[in-house]
Coordinates of C-alpha atoms and ligand atoms in Angstrom, one line a residue:
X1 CA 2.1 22.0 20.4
X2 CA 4.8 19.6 21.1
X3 CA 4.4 19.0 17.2
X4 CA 2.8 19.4 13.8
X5 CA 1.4 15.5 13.8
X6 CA 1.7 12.1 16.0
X7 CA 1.9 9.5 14.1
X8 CA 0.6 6.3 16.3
X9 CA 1.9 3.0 14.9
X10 CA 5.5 2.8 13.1
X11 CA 4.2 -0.6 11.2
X12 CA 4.7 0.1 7.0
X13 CA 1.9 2.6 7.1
X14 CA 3.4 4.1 9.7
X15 CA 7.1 5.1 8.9
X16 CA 5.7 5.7 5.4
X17 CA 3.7 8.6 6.4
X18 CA 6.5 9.6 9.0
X19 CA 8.9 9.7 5.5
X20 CA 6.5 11.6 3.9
X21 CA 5.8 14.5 6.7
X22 CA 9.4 14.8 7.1
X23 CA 9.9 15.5 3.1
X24 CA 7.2 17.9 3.7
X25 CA 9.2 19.8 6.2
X26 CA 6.7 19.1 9.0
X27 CA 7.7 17.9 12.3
X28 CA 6.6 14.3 13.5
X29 CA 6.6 12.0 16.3
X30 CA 6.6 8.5 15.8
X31 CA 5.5 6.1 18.7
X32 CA 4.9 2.6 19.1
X33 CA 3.9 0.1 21.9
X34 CA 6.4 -2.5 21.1
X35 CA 10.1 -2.1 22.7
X36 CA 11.0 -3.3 19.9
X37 CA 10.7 -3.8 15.7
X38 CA 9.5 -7.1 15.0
X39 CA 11.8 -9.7 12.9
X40 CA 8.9 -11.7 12.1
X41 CA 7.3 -11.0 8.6
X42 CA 3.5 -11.0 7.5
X43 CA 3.8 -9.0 3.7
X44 CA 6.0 -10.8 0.9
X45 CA 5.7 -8.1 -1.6
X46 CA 6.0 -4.6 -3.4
X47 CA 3.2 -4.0 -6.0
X48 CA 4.0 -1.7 -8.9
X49 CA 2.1 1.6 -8.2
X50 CA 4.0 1.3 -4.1
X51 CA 7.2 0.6 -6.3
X52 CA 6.7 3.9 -8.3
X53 CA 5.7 5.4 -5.6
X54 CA 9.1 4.8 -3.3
X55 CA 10.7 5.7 -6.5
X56 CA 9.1 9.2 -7.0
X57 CA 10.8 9.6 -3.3
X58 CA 14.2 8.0 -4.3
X59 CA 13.8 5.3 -2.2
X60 CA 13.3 2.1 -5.1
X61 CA 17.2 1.7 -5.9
X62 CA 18.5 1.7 -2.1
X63 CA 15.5 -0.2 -0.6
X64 CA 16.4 -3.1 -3.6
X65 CA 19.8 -2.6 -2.4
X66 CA 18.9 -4.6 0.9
X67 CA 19.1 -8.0 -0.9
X68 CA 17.9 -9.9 -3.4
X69 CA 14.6 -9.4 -4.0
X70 CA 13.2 -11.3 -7.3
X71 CA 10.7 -10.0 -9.9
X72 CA 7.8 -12.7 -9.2
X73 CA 4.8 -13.8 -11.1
X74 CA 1.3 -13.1 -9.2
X75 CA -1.7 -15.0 -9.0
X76 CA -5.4 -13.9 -9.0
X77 CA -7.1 -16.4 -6.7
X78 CA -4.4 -18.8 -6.9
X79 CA -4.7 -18.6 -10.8
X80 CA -1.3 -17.7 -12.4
X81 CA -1.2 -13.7 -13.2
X82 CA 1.2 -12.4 -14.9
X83 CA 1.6 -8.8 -12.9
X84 CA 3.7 -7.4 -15.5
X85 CA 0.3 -7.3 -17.9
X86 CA -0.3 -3.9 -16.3
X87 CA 2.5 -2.4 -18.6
X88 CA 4.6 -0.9 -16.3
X89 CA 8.5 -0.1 -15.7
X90 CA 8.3 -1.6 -12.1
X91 CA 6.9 -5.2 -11.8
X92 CA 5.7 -6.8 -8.5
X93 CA 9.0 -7.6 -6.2
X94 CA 9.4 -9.7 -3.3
X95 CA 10.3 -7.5 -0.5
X96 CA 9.5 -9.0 2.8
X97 CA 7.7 -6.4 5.1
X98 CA 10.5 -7.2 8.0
X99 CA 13.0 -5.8 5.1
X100 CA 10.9 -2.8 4.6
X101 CA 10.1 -1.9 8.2
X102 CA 14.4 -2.5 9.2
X103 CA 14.7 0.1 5.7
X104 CA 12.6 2.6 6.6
X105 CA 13.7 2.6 10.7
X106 CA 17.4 3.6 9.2
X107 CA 16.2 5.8 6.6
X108 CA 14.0 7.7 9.3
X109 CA 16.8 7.5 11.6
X110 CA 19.5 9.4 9.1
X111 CA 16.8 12.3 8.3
X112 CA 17.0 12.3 12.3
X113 CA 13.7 10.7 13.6
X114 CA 13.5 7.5 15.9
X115 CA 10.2 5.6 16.7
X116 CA 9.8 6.1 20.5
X117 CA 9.2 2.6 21.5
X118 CA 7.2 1.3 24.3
X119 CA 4.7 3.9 24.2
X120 CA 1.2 2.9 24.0
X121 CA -1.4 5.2 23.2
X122 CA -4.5 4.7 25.8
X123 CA -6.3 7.9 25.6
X124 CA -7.1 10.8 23.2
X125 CA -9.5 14.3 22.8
X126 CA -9.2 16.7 20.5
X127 CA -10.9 20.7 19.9
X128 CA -10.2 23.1 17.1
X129 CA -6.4 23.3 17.4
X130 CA -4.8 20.2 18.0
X131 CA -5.2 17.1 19.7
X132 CA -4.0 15.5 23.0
X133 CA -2.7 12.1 23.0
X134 CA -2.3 10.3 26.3
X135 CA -0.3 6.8 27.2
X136 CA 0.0 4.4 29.5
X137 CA 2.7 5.4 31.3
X138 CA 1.0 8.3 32.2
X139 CA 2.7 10.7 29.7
X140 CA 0.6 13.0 27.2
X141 CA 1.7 14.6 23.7
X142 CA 0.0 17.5 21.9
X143 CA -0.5 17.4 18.1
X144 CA -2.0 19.7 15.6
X145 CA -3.1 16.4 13.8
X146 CA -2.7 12.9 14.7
X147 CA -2.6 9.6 12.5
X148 CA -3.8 6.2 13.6
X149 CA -1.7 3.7 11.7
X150 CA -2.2 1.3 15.2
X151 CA -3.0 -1.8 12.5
X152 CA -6.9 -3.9 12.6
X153 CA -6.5 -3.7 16.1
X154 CA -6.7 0.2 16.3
X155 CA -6.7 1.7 20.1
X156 CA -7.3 5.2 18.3
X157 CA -9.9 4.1 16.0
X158 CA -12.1 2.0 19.0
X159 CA -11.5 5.2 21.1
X160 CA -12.8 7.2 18.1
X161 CA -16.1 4.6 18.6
X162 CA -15.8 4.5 14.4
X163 CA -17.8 1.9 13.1
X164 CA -16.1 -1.1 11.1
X165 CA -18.5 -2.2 9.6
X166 CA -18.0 -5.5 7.5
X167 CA -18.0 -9.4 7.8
X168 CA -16.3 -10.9 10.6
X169 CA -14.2 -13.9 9.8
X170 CA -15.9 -17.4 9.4
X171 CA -12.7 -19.1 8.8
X172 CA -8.7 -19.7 9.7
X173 CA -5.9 -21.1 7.1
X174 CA -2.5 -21.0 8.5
X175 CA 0.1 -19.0 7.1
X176 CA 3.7 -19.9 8.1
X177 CA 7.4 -18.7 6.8
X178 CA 9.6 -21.8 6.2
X179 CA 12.4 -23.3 5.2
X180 CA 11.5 -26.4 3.0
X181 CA 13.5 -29.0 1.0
X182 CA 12.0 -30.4 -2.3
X183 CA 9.8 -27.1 -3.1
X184 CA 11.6 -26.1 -5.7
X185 CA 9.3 -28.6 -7.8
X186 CA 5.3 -27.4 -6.4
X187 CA 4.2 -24.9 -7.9
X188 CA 2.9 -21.9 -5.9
X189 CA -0.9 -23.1 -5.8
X190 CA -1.7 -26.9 -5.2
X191 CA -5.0 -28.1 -4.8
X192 CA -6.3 -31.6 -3.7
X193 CA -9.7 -33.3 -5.1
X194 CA -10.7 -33.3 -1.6
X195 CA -10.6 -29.9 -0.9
X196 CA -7.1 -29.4 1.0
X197 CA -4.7 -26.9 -0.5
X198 CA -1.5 -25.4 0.0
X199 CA 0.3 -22.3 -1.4
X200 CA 4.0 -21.1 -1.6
X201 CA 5.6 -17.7 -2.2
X202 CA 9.4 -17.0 -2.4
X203 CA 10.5 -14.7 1.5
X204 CA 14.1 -14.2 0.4
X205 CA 16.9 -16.1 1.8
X206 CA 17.8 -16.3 5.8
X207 CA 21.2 -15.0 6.8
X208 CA 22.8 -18.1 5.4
X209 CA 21.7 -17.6 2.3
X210 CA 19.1 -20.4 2.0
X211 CA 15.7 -19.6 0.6
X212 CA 12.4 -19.0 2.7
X213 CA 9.4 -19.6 1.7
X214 CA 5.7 -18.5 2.7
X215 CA 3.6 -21.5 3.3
X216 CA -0.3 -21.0 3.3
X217 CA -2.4 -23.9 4.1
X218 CA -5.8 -24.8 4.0
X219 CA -8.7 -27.2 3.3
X220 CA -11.5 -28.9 5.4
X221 CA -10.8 -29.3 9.1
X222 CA -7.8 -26.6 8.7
X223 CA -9.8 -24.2 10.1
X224 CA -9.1 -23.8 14.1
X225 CA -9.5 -20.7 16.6
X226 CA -6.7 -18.3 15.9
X227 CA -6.2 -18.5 19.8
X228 CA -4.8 -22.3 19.4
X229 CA -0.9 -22.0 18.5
X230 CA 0.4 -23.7 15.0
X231 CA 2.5 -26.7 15.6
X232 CA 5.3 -28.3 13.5
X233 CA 3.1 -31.2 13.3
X234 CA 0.4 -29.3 12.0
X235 CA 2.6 -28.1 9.1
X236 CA 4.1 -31.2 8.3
X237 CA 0.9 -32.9 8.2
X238 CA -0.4 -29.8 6.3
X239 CA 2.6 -30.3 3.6
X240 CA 2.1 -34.4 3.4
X241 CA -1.8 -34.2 2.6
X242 CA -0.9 -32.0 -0.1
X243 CA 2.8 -33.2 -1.5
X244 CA 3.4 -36.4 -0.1
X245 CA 6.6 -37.0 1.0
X246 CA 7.9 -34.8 -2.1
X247 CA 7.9 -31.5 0.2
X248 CA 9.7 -31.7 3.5
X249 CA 9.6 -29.2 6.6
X250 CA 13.4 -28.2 7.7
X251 CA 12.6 -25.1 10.0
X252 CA 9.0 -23.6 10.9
X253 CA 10.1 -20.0 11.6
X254 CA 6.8 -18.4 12.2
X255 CA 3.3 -19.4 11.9
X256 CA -0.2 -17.7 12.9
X257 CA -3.4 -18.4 12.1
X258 CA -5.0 -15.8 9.9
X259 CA -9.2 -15.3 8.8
X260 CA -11.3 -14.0 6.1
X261 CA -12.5 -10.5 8.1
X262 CA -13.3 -8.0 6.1
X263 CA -13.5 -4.8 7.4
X264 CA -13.4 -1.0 6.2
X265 CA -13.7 2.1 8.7
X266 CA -16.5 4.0 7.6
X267 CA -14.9 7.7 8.0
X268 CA -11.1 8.1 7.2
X269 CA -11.4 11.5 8.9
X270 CA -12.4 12.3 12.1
X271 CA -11.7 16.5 12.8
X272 CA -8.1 16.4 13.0
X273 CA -8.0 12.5 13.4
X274 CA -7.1 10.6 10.2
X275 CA -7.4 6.5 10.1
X276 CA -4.4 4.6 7.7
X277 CA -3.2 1.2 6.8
X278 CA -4.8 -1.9 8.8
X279 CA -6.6 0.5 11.1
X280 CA -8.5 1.5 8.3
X281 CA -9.4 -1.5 6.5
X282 CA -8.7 -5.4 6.9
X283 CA -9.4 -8.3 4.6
X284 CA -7.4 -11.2 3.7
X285 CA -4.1 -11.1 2.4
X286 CA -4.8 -12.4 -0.7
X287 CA -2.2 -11.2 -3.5
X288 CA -0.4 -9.1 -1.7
X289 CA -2.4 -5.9 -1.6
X290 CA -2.8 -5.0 2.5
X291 CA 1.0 -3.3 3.2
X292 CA 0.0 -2.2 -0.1
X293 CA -2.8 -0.4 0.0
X294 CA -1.4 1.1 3.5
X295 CA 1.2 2.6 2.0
X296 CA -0.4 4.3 -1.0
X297 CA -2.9 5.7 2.2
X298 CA 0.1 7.2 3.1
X299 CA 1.1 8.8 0.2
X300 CA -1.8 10.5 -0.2
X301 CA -2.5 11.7 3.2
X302 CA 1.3 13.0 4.2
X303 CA 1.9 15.7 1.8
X304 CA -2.1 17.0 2.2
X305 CA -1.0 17.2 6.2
X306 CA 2.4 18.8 5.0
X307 CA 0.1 21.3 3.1
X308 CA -2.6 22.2 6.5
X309 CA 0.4 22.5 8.8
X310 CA 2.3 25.2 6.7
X311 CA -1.2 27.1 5.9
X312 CA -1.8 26.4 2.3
X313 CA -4.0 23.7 2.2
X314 CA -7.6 24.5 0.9
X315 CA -10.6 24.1 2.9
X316 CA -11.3 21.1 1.3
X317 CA -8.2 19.2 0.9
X318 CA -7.9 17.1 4.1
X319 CA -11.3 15.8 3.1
X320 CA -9.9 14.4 -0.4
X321 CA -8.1 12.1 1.8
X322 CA -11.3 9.8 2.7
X323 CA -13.0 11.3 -0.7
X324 CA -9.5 9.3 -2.4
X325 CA -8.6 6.7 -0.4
X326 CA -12.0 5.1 0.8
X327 CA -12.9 4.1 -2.4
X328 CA -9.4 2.3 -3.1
X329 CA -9.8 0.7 0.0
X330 CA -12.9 -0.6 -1.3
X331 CA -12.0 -1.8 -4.0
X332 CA -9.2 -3.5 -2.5
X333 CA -11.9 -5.7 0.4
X334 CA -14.0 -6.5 -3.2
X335 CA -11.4 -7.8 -5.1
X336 CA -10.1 -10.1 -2.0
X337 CA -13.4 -11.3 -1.0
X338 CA -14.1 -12.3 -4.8
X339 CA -10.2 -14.2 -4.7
X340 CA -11.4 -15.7 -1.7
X341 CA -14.5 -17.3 -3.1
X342 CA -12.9 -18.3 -6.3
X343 CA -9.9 -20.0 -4.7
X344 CA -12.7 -22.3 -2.9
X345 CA -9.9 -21.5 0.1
X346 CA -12.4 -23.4 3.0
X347 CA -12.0 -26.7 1.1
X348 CA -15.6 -27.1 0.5
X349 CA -15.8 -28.4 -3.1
X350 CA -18.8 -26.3 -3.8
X351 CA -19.4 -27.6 -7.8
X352 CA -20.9 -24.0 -8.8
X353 CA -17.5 -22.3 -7.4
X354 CA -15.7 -25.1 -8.7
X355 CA -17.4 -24.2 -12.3
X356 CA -16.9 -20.5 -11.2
X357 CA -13.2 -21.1 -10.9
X358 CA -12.7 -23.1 -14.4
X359 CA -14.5 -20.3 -16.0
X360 CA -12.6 -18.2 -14.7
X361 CA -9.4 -19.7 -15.5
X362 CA -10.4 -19.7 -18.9
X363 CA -10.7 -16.0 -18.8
X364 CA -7.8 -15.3 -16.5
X365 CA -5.7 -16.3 -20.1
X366 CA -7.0 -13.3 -22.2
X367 CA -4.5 -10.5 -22.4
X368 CA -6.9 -8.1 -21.6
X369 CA -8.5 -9.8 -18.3
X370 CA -4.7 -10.4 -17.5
X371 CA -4.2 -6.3 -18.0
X372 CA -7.6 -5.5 -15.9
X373 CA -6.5 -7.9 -13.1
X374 CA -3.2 -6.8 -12.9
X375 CA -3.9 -3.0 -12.5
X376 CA -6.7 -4.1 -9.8
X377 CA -3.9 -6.1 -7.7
X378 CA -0.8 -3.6 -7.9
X379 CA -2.6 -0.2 -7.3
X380 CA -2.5 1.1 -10.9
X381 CA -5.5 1.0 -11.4
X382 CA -6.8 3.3 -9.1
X383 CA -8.4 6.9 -10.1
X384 CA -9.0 9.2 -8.0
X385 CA -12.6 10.5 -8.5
X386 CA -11.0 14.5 -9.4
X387 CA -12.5 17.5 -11.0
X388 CA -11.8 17.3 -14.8
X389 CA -10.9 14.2 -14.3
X390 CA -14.4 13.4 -17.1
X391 CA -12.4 16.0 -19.5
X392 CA -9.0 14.3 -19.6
X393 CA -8.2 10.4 -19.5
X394 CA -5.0 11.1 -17.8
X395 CA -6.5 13.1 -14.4
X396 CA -7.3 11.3 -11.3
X397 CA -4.3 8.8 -12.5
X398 CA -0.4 8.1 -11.5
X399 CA 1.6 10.2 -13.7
X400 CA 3.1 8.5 -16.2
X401 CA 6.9 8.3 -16.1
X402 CA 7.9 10.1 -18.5
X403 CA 11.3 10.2 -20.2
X404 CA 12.1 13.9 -20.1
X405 CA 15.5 13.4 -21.5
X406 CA 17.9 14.7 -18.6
X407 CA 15.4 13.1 -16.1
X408 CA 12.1 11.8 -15.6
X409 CA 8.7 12.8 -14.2
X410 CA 8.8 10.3 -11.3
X411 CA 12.6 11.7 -10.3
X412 CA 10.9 15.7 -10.2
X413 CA 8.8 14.6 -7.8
X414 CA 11.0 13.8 -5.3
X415 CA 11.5 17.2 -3.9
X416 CA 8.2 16.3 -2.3
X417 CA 6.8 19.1 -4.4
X418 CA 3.9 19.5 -7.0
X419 CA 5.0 19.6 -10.7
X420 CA 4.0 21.2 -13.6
X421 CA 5.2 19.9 -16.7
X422 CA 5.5 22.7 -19.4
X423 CA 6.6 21.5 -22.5
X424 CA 6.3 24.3 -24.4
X425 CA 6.9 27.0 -22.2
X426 CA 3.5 28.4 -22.3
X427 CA 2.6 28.9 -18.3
X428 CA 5.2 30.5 -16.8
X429 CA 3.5 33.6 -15.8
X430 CA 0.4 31.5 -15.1
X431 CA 2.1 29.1 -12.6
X432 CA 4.5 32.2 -11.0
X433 CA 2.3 32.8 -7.9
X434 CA 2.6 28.9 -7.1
X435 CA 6.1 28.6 -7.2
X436 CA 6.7 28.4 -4.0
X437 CA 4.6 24.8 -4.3
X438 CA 4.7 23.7 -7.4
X439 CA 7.6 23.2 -9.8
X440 CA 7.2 24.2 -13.2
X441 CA 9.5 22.1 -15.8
X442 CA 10.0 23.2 -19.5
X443 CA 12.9 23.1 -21.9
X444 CA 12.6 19.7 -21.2
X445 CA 15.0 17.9 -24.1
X446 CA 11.9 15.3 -25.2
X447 CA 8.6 14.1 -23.3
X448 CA 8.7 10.2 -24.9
X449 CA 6.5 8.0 -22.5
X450 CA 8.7 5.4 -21.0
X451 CA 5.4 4.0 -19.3
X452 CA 3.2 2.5 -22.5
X453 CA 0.3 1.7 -20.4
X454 CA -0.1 4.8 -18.6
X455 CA 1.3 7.4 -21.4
X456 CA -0.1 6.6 -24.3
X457 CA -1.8 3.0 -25.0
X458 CA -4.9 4.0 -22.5
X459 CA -5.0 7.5 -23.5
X460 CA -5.0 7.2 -27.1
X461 CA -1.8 8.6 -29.4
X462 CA 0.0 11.7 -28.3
X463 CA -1.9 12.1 -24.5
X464 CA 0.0 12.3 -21.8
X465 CA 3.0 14.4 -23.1
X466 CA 1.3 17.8 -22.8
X467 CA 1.3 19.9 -20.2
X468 CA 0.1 18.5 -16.8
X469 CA -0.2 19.3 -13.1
X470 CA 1.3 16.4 -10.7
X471 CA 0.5 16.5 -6.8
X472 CA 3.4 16.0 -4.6
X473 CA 1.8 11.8 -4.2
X474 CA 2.0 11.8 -8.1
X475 CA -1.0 11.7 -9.4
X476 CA -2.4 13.9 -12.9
X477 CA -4.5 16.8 -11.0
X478 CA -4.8 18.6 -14.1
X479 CA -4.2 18.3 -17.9
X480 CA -3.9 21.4 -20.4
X481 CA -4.4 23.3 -21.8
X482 CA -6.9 25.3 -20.6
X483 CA -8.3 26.3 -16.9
X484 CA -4.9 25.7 -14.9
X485 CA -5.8 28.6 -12.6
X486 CA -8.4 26.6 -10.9
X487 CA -6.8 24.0 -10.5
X488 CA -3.7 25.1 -9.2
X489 CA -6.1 27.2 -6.5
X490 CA -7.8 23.8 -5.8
X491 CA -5.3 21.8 -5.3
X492 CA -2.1 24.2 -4.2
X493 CA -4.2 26.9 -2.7
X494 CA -4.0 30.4 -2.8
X495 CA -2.2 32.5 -4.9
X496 CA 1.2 33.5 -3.5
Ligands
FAD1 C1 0.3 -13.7 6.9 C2 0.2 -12.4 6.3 C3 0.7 -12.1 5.0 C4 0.5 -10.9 4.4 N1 1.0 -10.7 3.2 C5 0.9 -9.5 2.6 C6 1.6 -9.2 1.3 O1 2.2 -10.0 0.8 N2 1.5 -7.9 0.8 C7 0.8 -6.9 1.5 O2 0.7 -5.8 0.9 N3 0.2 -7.2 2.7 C8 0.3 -8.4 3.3 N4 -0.2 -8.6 4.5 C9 -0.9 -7.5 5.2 C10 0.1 -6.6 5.9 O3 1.0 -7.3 6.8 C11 -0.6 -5.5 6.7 O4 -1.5 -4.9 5.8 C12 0.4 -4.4 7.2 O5 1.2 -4.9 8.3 C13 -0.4 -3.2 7.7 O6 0.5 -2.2 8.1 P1 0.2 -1.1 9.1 O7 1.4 -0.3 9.3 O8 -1.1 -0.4 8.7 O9 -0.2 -1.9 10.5 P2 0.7 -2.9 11.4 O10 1.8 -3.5 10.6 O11 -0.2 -3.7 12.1 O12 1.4 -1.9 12.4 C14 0.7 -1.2 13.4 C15 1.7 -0.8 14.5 O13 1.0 -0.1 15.5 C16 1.4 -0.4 16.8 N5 0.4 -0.1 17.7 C17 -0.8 -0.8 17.9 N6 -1.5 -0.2 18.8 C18 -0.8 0.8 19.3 C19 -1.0 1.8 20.4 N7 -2.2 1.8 21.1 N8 -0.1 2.7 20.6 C20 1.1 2.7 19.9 N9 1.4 1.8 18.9 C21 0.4 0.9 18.6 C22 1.8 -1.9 16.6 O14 2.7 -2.3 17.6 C23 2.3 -2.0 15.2 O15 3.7 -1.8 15.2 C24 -0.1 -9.8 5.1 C25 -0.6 -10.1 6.4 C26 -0.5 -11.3 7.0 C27 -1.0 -11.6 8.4

């Protein structure tokens, strides 16, 4: 083996992964066809549960480091959502994915890996040990696992002949980053009675300081071959139908045409072949969810590889990663593809989704819708479908982050390691033969939750400060107090 696992693609999904294999003590390679990182950005934002999760790694404070990178309202279909309704610590940020990609290439570099550029994957077979990657300059690689994180365009995943099965896009809107003068007044969604539309997010500021903005636009006629360039004049057409002469072009940095596929690999697993991030599953980016929901496939995948390479790993674990992550995926496409009809984003003027869309508005004001939308959109509301998980409201969920008085849960996680909070000191000899895996906390000073939504509002008074078992991804596996043995042997394997 030249090493434990290849990791194909060094986009968001993956140099996560690559971060994550690394804190699992596993070695990596890291390839990528480009020469070179783009500077161009496609993802504005962090949602909270990719926020937490960067945190559990203690990566939040030095990636917000890079610049300034505002707290930022969110919108559900272009209707005002207030992302903070999911009651957690860490609310949406704008964090261009150029920022993130330039973070993570240092942050892999000073634990000692670099991205071999320029290497295109062409070819690939595997058998009951490994797998053999080849390229197209002729050289070949040998892997005990490898990861396709090659984005919607997956070489591994066509050479894998999976099926993506889905809808193939109807439509175009163009999405640009710009700098523009007179902004500051449109709000981020602006419709027109006859159907043309334009959106705006905050991209940080360029070198000069001076603010970027992401400029969607759509609406009839909009919608051209993604083959035929963007033009200035396109945007500044696009900005007068909808502004006037109240919103101005200054510099069109990028532009692309994007479309409404939606697409979802039907196996995440393929023997010792995993699929992750756009190679998985495409849709539009509405809200902010693709990067997103790429990274979080990282999170779980990387320490359940980290677990199969040094031995531990129960027959059954690599499976949880589809068993996991296909459904979030899912959910993910469903939620975009109803966004997509609700923003009426074609321009069509269709009265029933126009009475669709007021109804919805209506709703989209009630705390509680605000609460349901907001977990859907920043990845807190995903459960993973776990045993016990009907027993205990808190399994199958991020951990809440609990205050433990010198610390907090989310900081003991970053030794990459599972976590068993103890509170009272009952499982020490229990949890003995898993220390070599699993951390066992107790003595802790107090167990307050400092996360109302996850510690105690959803789970009723009290839940969520007794003992529980956290995976090394940091998600509730198991909640006391009784049958800890099994799941320890489930999810940690073996008995030392
Ligand atoms: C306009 C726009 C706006 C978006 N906004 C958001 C947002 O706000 N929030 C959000 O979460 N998401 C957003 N997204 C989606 C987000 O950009 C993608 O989901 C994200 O880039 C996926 O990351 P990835 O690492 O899986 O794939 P990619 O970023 O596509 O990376 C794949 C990498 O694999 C490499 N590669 C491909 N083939 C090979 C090969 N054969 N051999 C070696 N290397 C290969 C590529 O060079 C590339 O570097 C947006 C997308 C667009 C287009």
């Amino acid at each position: 083996m030249d090493t434990d696992v290849l990791v194909v693609g060094a986009g968001p999904t993956g140099m996560t992964l690559a971060n994550e294999l690394l804190t699992a003590g596993v070695s990596t390679v890291l390839v990528d066809k480009l020469t070179r990182r783009s500077d161009l950005s496609k993802a504005g934002g962090v949602q909270s549960r990719t926020l937490e999760a960067l945190d559990q790694r203690g990566l939040l404070e030095p990636l917000l480091a890079t610049g300034d990178h505002p707290v930022a309202t969110g919108h559900f279909a272009g209707i005002p959502l207030p992302l903070h309704a999911n009651g957690r610590r860490l609310p949406w940020r704008s964090v261009p994915q150029v920022v993130i990609e330039g973070f993570f290439d240092r942050h892999l570099a000073e634990r000692g890996l670099y991205a071999r550029r320029g290497h295109e994957l062409s070819g690939l077979a595997q058998d009951h040990e490994g797998v053999t990657a080849s390229f197209t300059d002729g050289s070949a690689l040998r892997a005990r696992y490898l990861v396709a994180a090659d984005g919607a365009h997956s070489t591994v995943r066509s050479l894998l002949r999976d099926a993506f099965p889905g809808q193939p896009g109807t439509l175009t809107i163009v999405a640009a980053d710009v700098r523009l003068s007179g902004a500051d007044q449109a709000g981020s969604h602006t419709w027109r009675e006859d159907g043309h539309w334009a959106a705006l997010f905050p991209l940080g500021t360029d070198a000069q300081g001076r603010p970027l903005r992401r400029l969607v636009l759509g609406g009839p006629g909009r919608s051209l071959s993604r083959e035929i360039p963007v033009t200035e004049d396109e945007v500044r057409d696009g900005l007068a139908t909808v502004f006037g002469t109240g919103v101005r072009l200054l510099e069109l940095r990028y532009a692309r045409r994007i479309t409404n596929a939606s697409r979802q690999a039907e196996r995440y697993r393929h023997g010792r072949v995993f699929l992750a991030g756009d190679a998985a599953h495409v849709h539009l980016p509405l809200g902010a969810q693709g990067m997103n929901t790429g990274m979080q496939d990282a999170f779980n995948l990387g320490w359940k590889l980290g677990a199969a390479v040094h031995g531990w790993a129960p027959e059954h674990l690599l499976d949880t990663y589809h068993a996991e992550r296909h459904p979030a995926g899912a959910a993910v496409l469903r939620n975009v593809r109803a966004q997509s009809l609700l923003m009426d984003w074609a321009g069509t003027r269709d009265p029933d989704v126009l009475a669709a869309r007021e109804v919805f508005t209506a709703l989209a004001q009630l705390p509680d819708v605000q609460r349901h939308l907001a977990g859907l959109m920043s990845g807190t509301a995903v459960r993973y479908p776990m045993p016990g998980a009907e027993a205990h409201p808190l399994v199958g969920h991020a951990a809440p982050d609990l205050d433990l008085g010198p610390t907090r849960v989310h900081e003991l996680l970053r030794s990459g390691r599972g976590v068993l909070l103890d509170p009272a000191d009952a499982f020490a000899r229990i949890a003995g033969p898993w220390s070599d895996r699993v951390d066992r906390v107790n003595g802790v000073d107090r167990v307050n939750p400092v996360d109302p939504v996850n510690g105690v509002d959803r789970v009723g008074s009290g839940a969520g400060t007794g003992p529980m078992l956290i995976r090394p991804d940091g998600y509730v596996c198991w909640a006391g107090p009784d049958a800890l043995v099994p799941a320890l042997a489930h999810w940690f394997g073996k008995p030392r």
